[in-house]
GROMACS .gro file of C-alpha atoms in nm:
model
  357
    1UNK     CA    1   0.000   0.000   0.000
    2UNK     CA    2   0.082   0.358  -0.043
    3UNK     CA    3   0.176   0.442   0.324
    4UNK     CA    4   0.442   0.129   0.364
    5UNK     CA    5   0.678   0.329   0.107
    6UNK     CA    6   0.939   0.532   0.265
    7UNK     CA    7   0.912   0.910   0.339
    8UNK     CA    8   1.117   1.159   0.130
    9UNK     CA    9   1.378   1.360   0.278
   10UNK     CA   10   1.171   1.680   0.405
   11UNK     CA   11   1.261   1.951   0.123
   12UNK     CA   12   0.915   2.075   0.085
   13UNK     CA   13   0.856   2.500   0.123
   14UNK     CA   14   0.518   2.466   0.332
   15UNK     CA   15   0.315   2.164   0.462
   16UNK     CA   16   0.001   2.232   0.630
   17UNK     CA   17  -0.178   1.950   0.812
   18UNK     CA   18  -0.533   2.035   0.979
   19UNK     CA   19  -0.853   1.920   1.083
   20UNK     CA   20  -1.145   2.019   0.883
   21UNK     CA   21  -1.411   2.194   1.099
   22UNK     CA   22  -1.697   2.114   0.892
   23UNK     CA   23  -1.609   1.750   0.814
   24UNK     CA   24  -1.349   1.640   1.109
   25UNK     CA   25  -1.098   1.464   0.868
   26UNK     CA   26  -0.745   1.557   0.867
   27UNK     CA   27  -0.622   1.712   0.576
   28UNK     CA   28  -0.293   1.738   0.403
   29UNK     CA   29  -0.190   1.988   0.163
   30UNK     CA   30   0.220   1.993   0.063
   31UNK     CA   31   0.408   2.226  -0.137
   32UNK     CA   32   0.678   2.092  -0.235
   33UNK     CA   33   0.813   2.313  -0.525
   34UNK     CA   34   0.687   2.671  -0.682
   35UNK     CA   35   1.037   2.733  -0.856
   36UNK     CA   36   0.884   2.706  -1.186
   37UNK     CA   37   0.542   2.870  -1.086
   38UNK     CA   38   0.229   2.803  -0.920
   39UNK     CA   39   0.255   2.419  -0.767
   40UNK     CA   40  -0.009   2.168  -0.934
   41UNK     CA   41  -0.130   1.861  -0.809
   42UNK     CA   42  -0.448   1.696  -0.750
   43UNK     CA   43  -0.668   1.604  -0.441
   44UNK     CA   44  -0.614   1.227  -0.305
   45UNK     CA   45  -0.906   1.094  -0.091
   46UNK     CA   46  -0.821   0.762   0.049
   47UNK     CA   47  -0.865   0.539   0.353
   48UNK     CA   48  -0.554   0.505   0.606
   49UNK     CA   49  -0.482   0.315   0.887
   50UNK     CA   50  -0.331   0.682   1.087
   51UNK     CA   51  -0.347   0.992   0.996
   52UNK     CA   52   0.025   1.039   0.969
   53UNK     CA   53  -0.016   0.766   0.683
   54UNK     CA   54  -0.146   1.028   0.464
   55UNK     CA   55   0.055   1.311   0.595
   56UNK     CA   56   0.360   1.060   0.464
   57UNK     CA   57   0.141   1.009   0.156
   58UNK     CA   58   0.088   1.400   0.067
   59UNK     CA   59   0.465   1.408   0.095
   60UNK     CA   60   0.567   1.212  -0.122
   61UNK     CA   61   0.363   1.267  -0.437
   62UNK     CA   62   0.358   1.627  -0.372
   63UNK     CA   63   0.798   1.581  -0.400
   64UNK     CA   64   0.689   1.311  -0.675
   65UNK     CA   65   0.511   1.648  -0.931
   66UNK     CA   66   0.790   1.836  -0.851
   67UNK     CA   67   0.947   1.600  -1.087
   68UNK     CA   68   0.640   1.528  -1.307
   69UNK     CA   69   0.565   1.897  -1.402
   70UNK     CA   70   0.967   1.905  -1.411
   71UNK     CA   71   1.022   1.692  -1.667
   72UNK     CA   72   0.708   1.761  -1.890
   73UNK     CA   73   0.850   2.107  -1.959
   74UNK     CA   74   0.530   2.289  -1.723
   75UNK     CA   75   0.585   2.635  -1.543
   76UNK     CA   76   0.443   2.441  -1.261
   77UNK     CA   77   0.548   2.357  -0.958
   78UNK     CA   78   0.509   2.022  -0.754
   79UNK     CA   79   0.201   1.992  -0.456
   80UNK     CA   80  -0.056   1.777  -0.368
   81UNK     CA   81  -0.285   1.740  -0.085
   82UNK     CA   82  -0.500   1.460   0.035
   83UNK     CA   83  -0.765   1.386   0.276
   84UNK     CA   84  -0.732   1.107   0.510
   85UNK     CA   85  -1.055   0.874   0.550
   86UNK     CA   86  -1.004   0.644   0.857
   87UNK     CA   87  -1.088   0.283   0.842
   88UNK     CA   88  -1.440   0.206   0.880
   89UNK     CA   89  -1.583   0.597   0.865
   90UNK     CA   90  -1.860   0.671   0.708
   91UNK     CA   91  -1.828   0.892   0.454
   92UNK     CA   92  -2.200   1.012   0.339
   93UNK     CA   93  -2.237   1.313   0.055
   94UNK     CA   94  -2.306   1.548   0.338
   95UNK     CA   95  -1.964   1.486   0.469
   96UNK     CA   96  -1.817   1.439   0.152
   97UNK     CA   97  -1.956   1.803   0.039
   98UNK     CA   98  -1.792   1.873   0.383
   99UNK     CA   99  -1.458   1.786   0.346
  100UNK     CA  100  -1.415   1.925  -0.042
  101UNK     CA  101  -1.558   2.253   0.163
  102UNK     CA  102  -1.264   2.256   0.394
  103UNK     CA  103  -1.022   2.119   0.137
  104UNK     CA  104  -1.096   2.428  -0.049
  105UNK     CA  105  -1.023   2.660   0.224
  106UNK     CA  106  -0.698   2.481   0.322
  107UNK     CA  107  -0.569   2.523  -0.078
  108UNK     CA  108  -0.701   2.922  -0.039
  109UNK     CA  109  -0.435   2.950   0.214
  110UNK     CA  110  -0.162   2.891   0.030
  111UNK     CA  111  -0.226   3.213  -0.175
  112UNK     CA  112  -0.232   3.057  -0.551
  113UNK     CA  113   0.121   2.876  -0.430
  114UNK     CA  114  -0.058   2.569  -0.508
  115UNK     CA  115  -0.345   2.451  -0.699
  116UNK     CA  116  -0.514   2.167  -0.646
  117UNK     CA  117  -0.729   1.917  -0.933
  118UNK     CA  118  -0.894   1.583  -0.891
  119UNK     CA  119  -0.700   1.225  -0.775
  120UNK     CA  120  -0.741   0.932  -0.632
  121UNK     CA  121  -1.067   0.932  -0.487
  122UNK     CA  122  -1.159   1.239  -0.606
  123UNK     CA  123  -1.343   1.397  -0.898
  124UNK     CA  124  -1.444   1.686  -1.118
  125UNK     CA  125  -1.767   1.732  -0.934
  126UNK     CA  126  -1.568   1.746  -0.606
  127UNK     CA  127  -1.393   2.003  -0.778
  128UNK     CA  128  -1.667   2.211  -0.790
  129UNK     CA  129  -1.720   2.208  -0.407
  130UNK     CA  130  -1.351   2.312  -0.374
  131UNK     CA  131  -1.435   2.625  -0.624
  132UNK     CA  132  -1.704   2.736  -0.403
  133UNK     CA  133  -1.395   2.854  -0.133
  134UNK     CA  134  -1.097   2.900  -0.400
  135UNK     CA  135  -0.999   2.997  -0.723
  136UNK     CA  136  -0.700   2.791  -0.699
  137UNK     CA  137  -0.893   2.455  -0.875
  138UNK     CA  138  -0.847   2.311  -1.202
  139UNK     CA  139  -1.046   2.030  -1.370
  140UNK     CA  140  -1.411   2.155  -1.341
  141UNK     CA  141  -1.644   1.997  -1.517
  142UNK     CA  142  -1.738   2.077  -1.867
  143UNK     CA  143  -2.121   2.168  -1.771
  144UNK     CA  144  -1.922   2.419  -1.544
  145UNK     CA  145  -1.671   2.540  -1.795
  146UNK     CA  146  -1.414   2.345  -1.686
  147UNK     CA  147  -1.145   2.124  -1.893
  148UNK     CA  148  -1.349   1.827  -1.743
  149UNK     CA  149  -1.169   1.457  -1.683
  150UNK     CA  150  -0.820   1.437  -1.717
  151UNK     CA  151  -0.784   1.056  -1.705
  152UNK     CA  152  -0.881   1.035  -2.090
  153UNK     CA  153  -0.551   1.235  -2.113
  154UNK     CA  154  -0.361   1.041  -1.856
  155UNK     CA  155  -0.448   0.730  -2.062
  156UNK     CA  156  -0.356   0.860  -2.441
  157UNK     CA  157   0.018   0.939  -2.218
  158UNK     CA  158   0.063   0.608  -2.129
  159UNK     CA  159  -0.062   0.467  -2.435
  160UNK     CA  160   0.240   0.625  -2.635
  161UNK     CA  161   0.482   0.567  -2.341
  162UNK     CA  162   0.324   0.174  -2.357
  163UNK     CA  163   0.447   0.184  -2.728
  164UNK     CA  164   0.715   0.384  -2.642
  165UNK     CA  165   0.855   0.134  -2.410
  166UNK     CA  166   0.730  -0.206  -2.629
  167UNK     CA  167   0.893  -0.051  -2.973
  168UNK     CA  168   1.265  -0.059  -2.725
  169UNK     CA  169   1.230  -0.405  -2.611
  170UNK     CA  170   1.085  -0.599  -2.907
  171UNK     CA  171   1.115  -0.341  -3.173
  172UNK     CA  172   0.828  -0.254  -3.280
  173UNK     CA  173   0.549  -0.059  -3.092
  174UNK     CA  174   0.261  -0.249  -3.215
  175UNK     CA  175   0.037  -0.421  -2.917
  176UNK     CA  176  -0.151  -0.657  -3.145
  177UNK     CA  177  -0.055  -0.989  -2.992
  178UNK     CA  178   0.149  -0.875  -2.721
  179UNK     CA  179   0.140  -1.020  -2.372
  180UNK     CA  180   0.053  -0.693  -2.114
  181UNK     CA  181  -0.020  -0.730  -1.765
  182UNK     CA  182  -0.221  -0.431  -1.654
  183UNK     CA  183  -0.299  -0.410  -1.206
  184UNK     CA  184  -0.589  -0.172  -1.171
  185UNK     CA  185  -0.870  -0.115  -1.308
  186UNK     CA  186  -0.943   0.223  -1.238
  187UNK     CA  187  -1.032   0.568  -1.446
  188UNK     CA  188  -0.701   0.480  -1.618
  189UNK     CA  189  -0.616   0.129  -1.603
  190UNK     CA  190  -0.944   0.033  -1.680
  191UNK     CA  191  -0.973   0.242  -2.036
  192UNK     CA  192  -0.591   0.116  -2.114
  193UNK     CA  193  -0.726  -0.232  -2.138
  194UNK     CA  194  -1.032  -0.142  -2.342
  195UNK     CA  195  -0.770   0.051  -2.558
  196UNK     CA  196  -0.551  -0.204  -2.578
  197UNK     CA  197  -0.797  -0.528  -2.639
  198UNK     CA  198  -0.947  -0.342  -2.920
  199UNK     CA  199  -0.575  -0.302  -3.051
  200UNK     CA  200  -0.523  -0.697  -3.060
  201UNK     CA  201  -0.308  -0.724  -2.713
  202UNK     CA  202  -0.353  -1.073  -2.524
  203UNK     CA  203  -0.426  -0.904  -2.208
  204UNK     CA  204  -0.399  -1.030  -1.813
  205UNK     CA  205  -0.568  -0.777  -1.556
  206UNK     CA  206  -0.644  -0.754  -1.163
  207UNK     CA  207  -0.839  -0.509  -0.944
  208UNK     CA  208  -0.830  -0.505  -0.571
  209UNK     CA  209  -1.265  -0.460  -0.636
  210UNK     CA  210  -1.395  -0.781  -0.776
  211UNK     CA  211  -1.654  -0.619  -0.977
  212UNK     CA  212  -1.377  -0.490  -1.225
  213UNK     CA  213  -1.387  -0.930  -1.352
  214UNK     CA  214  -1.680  -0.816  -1.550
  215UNK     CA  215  -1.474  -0.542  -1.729
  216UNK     CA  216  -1.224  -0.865  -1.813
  217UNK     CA  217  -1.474  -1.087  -1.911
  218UNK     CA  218  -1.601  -0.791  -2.166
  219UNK     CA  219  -1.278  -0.748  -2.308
  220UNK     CA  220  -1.183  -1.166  -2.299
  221UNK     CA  221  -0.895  -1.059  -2.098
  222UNK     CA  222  -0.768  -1.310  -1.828
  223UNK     CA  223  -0.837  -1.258  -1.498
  224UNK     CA  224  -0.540  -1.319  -1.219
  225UNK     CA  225  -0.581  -1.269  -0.827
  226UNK     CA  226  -0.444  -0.925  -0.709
  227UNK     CA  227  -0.083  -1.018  -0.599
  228UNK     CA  228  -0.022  -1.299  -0.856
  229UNK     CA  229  -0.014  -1.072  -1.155
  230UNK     CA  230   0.335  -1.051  -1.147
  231UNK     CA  231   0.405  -1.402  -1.175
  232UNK     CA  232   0.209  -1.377  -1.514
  233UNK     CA  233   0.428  -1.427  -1.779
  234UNK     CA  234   0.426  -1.094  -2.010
  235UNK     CA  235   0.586  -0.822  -2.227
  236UNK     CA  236   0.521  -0.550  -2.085
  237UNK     CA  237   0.339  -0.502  -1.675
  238UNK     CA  238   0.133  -0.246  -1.615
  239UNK     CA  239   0.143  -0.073  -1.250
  240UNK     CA  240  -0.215   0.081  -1.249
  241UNK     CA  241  -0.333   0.100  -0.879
  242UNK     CA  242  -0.190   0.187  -0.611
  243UNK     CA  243   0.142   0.260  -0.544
  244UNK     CA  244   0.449   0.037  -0.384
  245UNK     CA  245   0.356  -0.256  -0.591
  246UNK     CA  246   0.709  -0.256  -0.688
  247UNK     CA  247   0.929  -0.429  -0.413
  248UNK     CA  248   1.243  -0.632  -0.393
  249UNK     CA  249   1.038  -0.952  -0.370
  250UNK     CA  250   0.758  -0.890  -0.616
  251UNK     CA  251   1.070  -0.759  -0.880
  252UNK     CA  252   1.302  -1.078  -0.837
  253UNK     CA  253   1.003  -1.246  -0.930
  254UNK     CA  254   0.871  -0.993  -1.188
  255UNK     CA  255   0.739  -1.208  -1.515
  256UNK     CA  256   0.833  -0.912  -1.722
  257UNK     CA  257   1.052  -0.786  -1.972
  258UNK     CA  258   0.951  -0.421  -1.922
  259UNK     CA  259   0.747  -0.173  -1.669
  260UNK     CA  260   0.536   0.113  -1.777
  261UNK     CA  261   0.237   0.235  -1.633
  262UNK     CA  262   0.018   0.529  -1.467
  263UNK     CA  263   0.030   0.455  -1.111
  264UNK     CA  264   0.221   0.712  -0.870
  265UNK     CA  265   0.546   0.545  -0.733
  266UNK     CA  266   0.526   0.210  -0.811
  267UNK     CA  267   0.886   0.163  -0.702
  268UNK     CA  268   0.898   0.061  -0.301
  269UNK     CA  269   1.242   0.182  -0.267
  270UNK     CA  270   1.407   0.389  -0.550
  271UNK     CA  271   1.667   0.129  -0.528
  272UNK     CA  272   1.414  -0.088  -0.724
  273UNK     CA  273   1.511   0.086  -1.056
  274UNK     CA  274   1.858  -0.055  -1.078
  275UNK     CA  275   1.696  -0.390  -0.922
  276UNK     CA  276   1.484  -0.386  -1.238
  277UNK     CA  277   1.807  -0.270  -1.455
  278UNK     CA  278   2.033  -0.557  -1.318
  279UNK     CA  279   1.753  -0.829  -1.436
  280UNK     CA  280   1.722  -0.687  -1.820
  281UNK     CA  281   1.363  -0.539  -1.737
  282UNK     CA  282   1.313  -0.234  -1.854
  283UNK     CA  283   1.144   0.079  -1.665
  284UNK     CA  284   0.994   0.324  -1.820
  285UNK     CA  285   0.977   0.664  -1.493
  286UNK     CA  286   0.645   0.695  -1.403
  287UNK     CA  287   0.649   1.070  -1.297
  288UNK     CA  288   0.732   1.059  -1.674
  289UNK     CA  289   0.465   0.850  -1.859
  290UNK     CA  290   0.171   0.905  -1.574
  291UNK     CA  291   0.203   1.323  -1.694
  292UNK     CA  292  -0.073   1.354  -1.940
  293UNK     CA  293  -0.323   1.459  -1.706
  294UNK     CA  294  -0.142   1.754  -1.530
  295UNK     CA  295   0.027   1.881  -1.893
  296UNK     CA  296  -0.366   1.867  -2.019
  297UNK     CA  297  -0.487   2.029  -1.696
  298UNK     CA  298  -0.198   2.318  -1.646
  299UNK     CA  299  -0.233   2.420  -2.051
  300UNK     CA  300  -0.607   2.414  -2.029
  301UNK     CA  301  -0.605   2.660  -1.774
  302UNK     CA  302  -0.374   2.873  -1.858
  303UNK     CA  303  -0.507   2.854  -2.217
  304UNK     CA  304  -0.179   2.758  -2.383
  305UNK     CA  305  -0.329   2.627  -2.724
  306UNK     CA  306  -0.622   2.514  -2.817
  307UNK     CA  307  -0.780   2.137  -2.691
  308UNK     CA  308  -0.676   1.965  -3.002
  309UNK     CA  309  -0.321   2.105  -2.950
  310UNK     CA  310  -0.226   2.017  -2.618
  311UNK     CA  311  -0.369   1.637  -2.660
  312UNK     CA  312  -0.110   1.686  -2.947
  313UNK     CA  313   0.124   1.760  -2.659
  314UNK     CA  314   0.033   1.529  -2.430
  315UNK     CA  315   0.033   1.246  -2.712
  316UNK     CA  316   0.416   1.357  -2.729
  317UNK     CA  317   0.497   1.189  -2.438
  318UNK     CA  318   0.576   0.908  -2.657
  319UNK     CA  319   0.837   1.057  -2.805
  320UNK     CA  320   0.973   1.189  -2.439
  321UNK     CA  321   0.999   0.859  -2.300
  322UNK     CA  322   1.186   0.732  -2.600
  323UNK     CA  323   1.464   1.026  -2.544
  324UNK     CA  324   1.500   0.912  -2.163
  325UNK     CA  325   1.599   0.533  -2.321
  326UNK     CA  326   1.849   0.713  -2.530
  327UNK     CA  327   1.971   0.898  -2.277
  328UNK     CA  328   2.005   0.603  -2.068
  329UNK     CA  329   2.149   0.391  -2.300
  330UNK     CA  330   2.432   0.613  -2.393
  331UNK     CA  331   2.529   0.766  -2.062
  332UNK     CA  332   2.481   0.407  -1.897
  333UNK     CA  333   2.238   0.472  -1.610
  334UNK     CA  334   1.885   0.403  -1.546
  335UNK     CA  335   1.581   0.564  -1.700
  336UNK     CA  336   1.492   0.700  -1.356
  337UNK     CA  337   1.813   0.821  -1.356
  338UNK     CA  338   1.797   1.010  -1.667
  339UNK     CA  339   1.447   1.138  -1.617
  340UNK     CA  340   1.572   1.271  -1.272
  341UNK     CA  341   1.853   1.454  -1.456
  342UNK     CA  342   1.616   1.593  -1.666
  343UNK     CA  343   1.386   1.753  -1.435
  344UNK     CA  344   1.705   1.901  -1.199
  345UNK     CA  345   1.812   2.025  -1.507
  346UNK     CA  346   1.483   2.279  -1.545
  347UNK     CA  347   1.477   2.331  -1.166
  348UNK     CA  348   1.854   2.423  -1.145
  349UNK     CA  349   1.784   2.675  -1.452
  350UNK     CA  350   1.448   2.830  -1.247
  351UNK     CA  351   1.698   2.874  -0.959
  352UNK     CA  352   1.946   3.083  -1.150
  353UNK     CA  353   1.677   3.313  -1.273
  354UNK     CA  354   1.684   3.599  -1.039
  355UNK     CA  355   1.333   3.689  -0.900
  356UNK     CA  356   1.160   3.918  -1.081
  357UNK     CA  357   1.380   3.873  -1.424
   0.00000   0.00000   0.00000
């Protein structure tokens, strides 16, 4: 699960942890980064077992957009906050409307440091609660003007980074007849596989909810328990859930000749990238290939190009995660290593800029 990976060193500018009045949930918002501009990051709501859990949680992904937004080329800076449900609450849509209420004041705050968008959890409608106590919300819904869902985005990323990534290890970025592992089923996952069976793949698939077998047995895609998908024989896996998947037992016995998917840090341990590298498996950075939906949602509001334009961006991803395999290749070091030097790269030049230039 998300809260067993390991906490970040603590290099974030401001990280305010409260208790909503209205709703009684602690809430998390980190800002990590605004050296390239106003931080982005969406709104996680998810269940754990403390509440320091999530404040570990809302540190890490909020460090983890830093390098997203980084490496996508955004004048964005890295944030995230999340609101922690505790096992067993109940969580009605009065107290749902509740917490988005105090989410939104907690984001208003930070003074447009940070803007927040949907996650995990969260969605375009709860983004409208948020907009009733800040400006500082992107991903409204199109009946409210808004750029609407940015999984569709999210997905047509990965899609070219899934091609991206096959066209390096067998040569050729077809996915008719290729063996793909995808674990979760969710906004993105789950329209990756319908993508992808309509495309010819021979596709194996898991979900933590057991109602996603019926999505399977729609696309006559095999259906594995969650923690055996791994074992699965495959060309490509899939990380599509949560994160963490990715640790030193479940990648010694990784079925796999590659990794590329939309789930936030699937690696355990960063470690796990040259774990990966010393067993031939490829890894394609997911701060890298997961981007679509922020590089859709910070263009649409800023109104950099028009909609068809910046899916043309975001369908360029593609090419960007082919460029961090070159890179890697010649300089001899990881993917993750190479995306990482990529994204210090832009920081270190926001950082020389003196303010106001």
């Amino acid at each position: 699960m998300t809260h067993t990976l390991p906490l970040p060193d603590l290099t974030h500018e401001r990280v305010e942890v409260t208790t909503g009045p209205r709703s009684g949930l602690v809430i998390t918002v980190a800002l990590h980064s605004s050296a390239l501009g106003s931080a982005l990051g969406g709104a996680r709501l998810w269940t754990y077992p403390h509440w320091s859990d999530a404040v570990g949680d809302a540190l890490r992904l909020s460090a983890a957009m830093t390098l997203k937004n980084a490496a996508a080329g955004l004048d964005a800076g890295g944030g995230k906050s999340v609101i922690c449900l505790p096992p067993g609450v109940t969580f009605d849509a009065d107290r749902r409307r509740a917490a988005f209420l105090d989410l939104g004041d907690a984001v208003e705050r930070f003074d447009g440091l940070y803007r927040t968008a949907e996650d995990v959890g969260s969605t375009t409608d709860d983004m409208l609660t948020v907009s009733e106590r800040t400006a500082h919300v992107v991903g409204l819904p199109d009946s409210a003007g808004g750029s609407g869902e940015p999984a569709g985005p999210t997905s047509l990323g990965v899609y070219e980074s899934l091609r991206a990534t096959l066209e390096r290890v067998t040569g050729s970025p077809a996915v008719a007849g290729r063996r793909i592992t995808i674990s979760g089923l969710g906004q993105v996952g789950g329209r990756l596989a319908v993508r992808l069976a309509a495309e010819g793949a021979v596709l194996t698939v898991t979900d933590v909810n057991p109602a996603k077998r019926s999505l399977a047995a729609d696309l006559g895609a095999e259906w594995t328990e969650p923690g055996t998908e791994h074992l699965v024989p495959a060309d490509l896996f899939v990380p599509a859930g949560i994160g963490g998947v990715l640790d030193d037992e479940v990648i010694d016995a990784l079925a796999a000749g590659a990794v590329c998917g939309p789930a936030n840090n699937p690696l355990a341990d960063r470690s796990g990238a040259d774990r990966l590298a010393a067993r031939g498996i490829l890894y394609a950075p997911d701060f890298v290939v997961n981007a679509g939906g922020v590089v859709y949602l910070d263009l649409e509001a800023k109104r950099l190009g028009s909609r068809a334009e910046i899916m043309d961006r975001v369908a360029g991803i593609g090419d960007a995660v082919r460029s961090l395999f070159e890179d890697a290749s010649a300089q001899g070091i990881t993917p993750l290593d190479a995306a990482e030097q990529r994204a210090a790269a832009r920081l270190r030049e926001a950082s020389a800029v003196p303010a106001g230039a």
